[in-house]
Coordinates of C-alpha atoms in Angstrom, one line a residue:
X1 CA 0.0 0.0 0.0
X2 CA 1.4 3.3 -1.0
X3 CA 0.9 6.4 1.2
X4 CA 1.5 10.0 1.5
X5 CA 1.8 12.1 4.3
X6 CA 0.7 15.2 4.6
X7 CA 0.8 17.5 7.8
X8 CA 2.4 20.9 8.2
X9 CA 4.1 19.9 11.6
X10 CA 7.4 18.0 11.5
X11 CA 7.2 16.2 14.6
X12 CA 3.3 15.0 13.2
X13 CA 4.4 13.8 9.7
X14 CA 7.6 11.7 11.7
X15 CA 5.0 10.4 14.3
X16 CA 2.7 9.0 11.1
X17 CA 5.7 7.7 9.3
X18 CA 7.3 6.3 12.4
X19 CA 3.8 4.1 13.0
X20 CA 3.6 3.3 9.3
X21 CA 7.1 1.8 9.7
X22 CA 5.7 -0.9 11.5
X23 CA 4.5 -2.4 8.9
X24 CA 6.1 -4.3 6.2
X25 CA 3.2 -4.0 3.3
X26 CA 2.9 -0.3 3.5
X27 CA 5.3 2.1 2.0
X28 CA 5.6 5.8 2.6
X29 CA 6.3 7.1 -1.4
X30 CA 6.0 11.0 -0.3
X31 CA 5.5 13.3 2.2
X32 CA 4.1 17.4 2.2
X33 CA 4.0 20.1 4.5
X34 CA 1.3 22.2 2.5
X35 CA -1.1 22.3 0.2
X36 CA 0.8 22.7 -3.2
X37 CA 3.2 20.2 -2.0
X38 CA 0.1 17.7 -1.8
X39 CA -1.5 18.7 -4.5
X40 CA 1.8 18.2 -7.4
X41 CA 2.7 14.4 -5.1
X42 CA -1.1 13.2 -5.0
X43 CA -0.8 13.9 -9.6
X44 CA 2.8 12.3 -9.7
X45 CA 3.0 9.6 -7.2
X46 CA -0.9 8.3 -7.0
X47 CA -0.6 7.3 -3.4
X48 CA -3.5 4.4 -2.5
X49 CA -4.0 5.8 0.7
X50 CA -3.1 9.4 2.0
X51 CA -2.8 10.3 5.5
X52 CA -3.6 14.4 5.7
X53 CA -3.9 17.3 8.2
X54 CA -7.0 19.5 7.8
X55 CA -5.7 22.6 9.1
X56 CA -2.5 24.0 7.5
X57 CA -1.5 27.3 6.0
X58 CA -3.2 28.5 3.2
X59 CA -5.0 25.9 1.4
X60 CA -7.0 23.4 3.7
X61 CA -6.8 19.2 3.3
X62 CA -10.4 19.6 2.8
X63 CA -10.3 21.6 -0.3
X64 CA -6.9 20.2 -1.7
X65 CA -9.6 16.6 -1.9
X66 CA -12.7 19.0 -3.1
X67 CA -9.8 19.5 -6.0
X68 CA -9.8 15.9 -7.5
X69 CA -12.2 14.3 -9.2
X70 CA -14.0 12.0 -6.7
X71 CA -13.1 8.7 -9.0
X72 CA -9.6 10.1 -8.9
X73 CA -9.3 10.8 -5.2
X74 CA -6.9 7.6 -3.2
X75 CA -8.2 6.7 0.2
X76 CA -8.1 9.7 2.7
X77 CA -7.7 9.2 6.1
X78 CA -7.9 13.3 7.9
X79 CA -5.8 14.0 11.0
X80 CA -7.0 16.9 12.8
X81 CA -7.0 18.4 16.9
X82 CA -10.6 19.8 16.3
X83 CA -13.6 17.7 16.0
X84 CA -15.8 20.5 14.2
X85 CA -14.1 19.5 10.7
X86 CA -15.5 16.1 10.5
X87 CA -18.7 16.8 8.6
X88 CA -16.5 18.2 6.4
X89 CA -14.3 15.1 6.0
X90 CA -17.0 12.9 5.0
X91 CA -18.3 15.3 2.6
X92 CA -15.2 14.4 0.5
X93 CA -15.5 10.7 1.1
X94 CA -12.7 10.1 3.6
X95 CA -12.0 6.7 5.1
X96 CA -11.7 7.9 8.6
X97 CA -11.0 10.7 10.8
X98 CA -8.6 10.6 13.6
X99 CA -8.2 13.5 16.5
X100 CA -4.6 14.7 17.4
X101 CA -2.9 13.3 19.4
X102 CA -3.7 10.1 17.4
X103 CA -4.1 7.0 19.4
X104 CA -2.3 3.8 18.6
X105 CA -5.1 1.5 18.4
X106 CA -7.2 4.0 16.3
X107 CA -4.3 4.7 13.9
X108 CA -4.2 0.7 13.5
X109 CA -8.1 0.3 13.4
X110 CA -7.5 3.3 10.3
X111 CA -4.7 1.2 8.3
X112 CA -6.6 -2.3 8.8
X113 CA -9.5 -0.6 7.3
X114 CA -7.5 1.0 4.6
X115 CA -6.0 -2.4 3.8
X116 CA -9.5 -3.7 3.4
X117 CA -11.1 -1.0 1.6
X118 CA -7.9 -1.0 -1.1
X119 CA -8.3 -5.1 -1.6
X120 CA -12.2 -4.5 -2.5
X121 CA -11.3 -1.5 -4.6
X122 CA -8.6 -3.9 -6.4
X123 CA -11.2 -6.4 -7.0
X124 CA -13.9 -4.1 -8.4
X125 CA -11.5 -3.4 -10.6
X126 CA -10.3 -7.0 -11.8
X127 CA -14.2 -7.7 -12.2
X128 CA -15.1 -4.6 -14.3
X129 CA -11.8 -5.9 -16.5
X130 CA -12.6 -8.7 -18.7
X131 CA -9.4 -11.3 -18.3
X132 CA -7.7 -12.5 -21.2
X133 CA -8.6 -15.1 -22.7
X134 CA -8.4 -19.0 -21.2
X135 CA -6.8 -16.9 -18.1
X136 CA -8.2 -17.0 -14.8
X137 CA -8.2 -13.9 -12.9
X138 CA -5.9 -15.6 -10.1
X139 CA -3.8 -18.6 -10.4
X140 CA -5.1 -22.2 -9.7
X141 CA -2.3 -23.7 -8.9
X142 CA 1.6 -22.9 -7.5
X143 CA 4.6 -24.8 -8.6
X144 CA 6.5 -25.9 -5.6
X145 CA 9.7 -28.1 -5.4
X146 CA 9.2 -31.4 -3.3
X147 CA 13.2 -33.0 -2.6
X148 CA 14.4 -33.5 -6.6
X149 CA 11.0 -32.7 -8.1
X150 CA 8.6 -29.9 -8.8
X151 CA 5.3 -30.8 -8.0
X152 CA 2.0 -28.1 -8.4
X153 CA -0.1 -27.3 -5.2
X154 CA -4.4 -26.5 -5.9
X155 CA -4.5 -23.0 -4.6
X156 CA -8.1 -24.5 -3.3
X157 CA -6.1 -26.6 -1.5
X158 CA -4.1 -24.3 0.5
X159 CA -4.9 -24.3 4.3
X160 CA -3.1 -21.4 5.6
X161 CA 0.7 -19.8 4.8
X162 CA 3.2 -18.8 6.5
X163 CA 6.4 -16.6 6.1
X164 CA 9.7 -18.4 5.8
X165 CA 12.6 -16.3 5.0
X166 CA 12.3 -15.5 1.1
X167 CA 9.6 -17.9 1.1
X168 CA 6.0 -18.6 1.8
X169 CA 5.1 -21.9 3.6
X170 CA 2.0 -23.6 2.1
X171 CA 0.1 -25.6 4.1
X172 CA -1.8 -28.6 2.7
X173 CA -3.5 -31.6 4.5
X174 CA -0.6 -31.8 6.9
X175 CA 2.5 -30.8 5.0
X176 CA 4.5 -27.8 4.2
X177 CA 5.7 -26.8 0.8
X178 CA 8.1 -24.2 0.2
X179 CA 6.9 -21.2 -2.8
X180 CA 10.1 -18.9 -3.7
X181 CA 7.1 -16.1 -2.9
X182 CA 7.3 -13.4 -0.4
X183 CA 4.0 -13.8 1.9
X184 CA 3.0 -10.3 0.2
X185 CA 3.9 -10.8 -3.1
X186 CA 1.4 -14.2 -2.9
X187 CA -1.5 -12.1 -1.2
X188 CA -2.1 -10.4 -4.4
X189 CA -2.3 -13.8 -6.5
X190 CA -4.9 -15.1 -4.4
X191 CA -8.7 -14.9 -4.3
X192 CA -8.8 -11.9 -1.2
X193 CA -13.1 -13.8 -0.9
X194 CA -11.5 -17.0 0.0
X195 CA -7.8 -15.8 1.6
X196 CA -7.1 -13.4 4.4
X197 CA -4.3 -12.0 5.9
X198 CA -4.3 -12.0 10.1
X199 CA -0.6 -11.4 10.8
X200 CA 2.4 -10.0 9.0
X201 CA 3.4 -13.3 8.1
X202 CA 0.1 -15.2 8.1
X203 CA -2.5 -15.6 5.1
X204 CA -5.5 -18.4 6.3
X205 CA -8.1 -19.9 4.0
X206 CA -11.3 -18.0 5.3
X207 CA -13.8 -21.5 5.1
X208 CA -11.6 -23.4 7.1
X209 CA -11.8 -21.0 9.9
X210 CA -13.6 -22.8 13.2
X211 CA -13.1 -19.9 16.1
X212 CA -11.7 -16.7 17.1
X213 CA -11.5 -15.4 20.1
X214 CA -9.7 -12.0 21.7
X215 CA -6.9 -11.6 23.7
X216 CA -6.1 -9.3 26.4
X217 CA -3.6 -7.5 24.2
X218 CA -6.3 -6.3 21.6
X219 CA -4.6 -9.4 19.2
X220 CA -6.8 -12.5 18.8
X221 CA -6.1 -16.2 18.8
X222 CA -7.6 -18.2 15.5
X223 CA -8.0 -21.6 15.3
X224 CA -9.0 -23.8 12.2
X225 CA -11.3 -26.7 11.4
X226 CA -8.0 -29.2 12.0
X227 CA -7.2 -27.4 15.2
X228 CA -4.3 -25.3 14.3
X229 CA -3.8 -22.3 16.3
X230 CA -3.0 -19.4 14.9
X231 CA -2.6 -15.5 16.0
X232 CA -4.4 -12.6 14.4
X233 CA -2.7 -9.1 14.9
X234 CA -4.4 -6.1 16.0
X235 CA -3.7 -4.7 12.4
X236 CA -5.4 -7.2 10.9
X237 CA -8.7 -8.0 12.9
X238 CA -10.9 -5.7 11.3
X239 CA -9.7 -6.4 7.6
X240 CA -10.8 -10.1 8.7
X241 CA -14.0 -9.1 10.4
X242 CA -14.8 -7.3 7.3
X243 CA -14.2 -11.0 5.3
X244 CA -16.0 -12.9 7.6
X245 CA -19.1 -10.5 7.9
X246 CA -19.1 -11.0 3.8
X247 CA -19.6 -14.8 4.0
X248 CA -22.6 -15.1 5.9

């Protein structure tokens, strides 16, 4: 995920980029301390998500967004220390709205929803695409190696993966087979209705999930139809709540 930050205060622009830096599938392409500055980066870098101060000198957030076309506009989440602009903020569509000084768990709750909101955006778009021809939209199967041999793994028969190094883990009926994939780089080649992410290094096949339940650090504990336990990060539970909430 690509973001921009925008804020006319230093120490606010480092305090965004320092929280974004905790975590490994978002990366900061820009940053602005006005208006101008925002306007020229959101044209040449085309940010998916844009984190921006309401109040700065001259030109406001608000109207910088009132500027681009509303099918053009990236996610928006607004960062402002007065609650009286947030009518205003919705009135150009943004994702959230978060009061200075930003809490940690509401600047997570605003990135896991960003995460979500860009993967059903993505899809839109694959659907309103017509793939080429004799080509399904994602892959349906993975060559792996297996000792000496390549062998293929049924994406619909992946369990759950996990990150290994410069490799993904795929899990299947009991064994692990080893994709020269990044766990990121794979999340985009599978079906985001069928796999989730719930950790930095975890991606689990959404059907095969049996229970979740929270944990007293705001993280939650998942556990499969076989019985494996696995965690789901903070940053992640809403994204998956989102999923889950789609299947019923």
């Amino acid at each position: 995920m690509r973001v921009l930050v925008v804020d006319d205060e230093p120490l606010a622009r480092r305090g965004v980029i320092r929280r974004l830096a905790e975590h490994p599938d978002v990366i900061v392409v820009g940053e602005a301390e006005d208006s101008e500055t925002a306007r020229m980066q959101l044209t040449q870098l085309a940010p998916d998500l844009v984190f921006m101060d309401i109040e700065m000198p001259g030109i406001s957030g608000l109207d910088v967004l009132r500027d681009v076309a509303r099918d053009d506009r990236p996610l928006i989440v607004f960062l402002t220390a007065y609650e009286q602009f947030a009518l205003g903020a919705f009135e150009v569509s943004a994702l959230d709205y978060l009061l200075k000084p930003v809490d940690d768990l509401r600047f997570d709750e605003a990135l896991s929803r960003s995460r979500q909101m860009l993967a059903q955006r993505r899809l839109a778009r694959n659907l309103t695409q017509a793939p080429p021809e004799n080509k399904a939209p994602f892959p349906d199967r993975f060559m792996v190696r297996e000792g000496n041999r390549s062998v293929f793994v049924s994406a619909g028969e992946i369990e759950w993966v996990e990150a290994m190094g410069d490799y993904a883990g795929l899990h299947v009926k009991g064994k692990a087979y080893l994709l020269r994939e990044t766990v990121h780089n794979l999340l985009e080649k599978l079906d985001p209705s069928r796999f989730v992410r719930i950790h930095r290094s975890t991606i689990v096949r959404v059907d095969l999930i049996a229970d979740i339940k929270t944990l007293t650090n705001k993280d939650s504990l998942l556990r499969l139809l076989d019985g494996t336990p696995l965690r789901v990060s903070r940053s992640y539970s809403e994204a998956l709540r989102d999923v889950l909430r789609s299947q019923r």
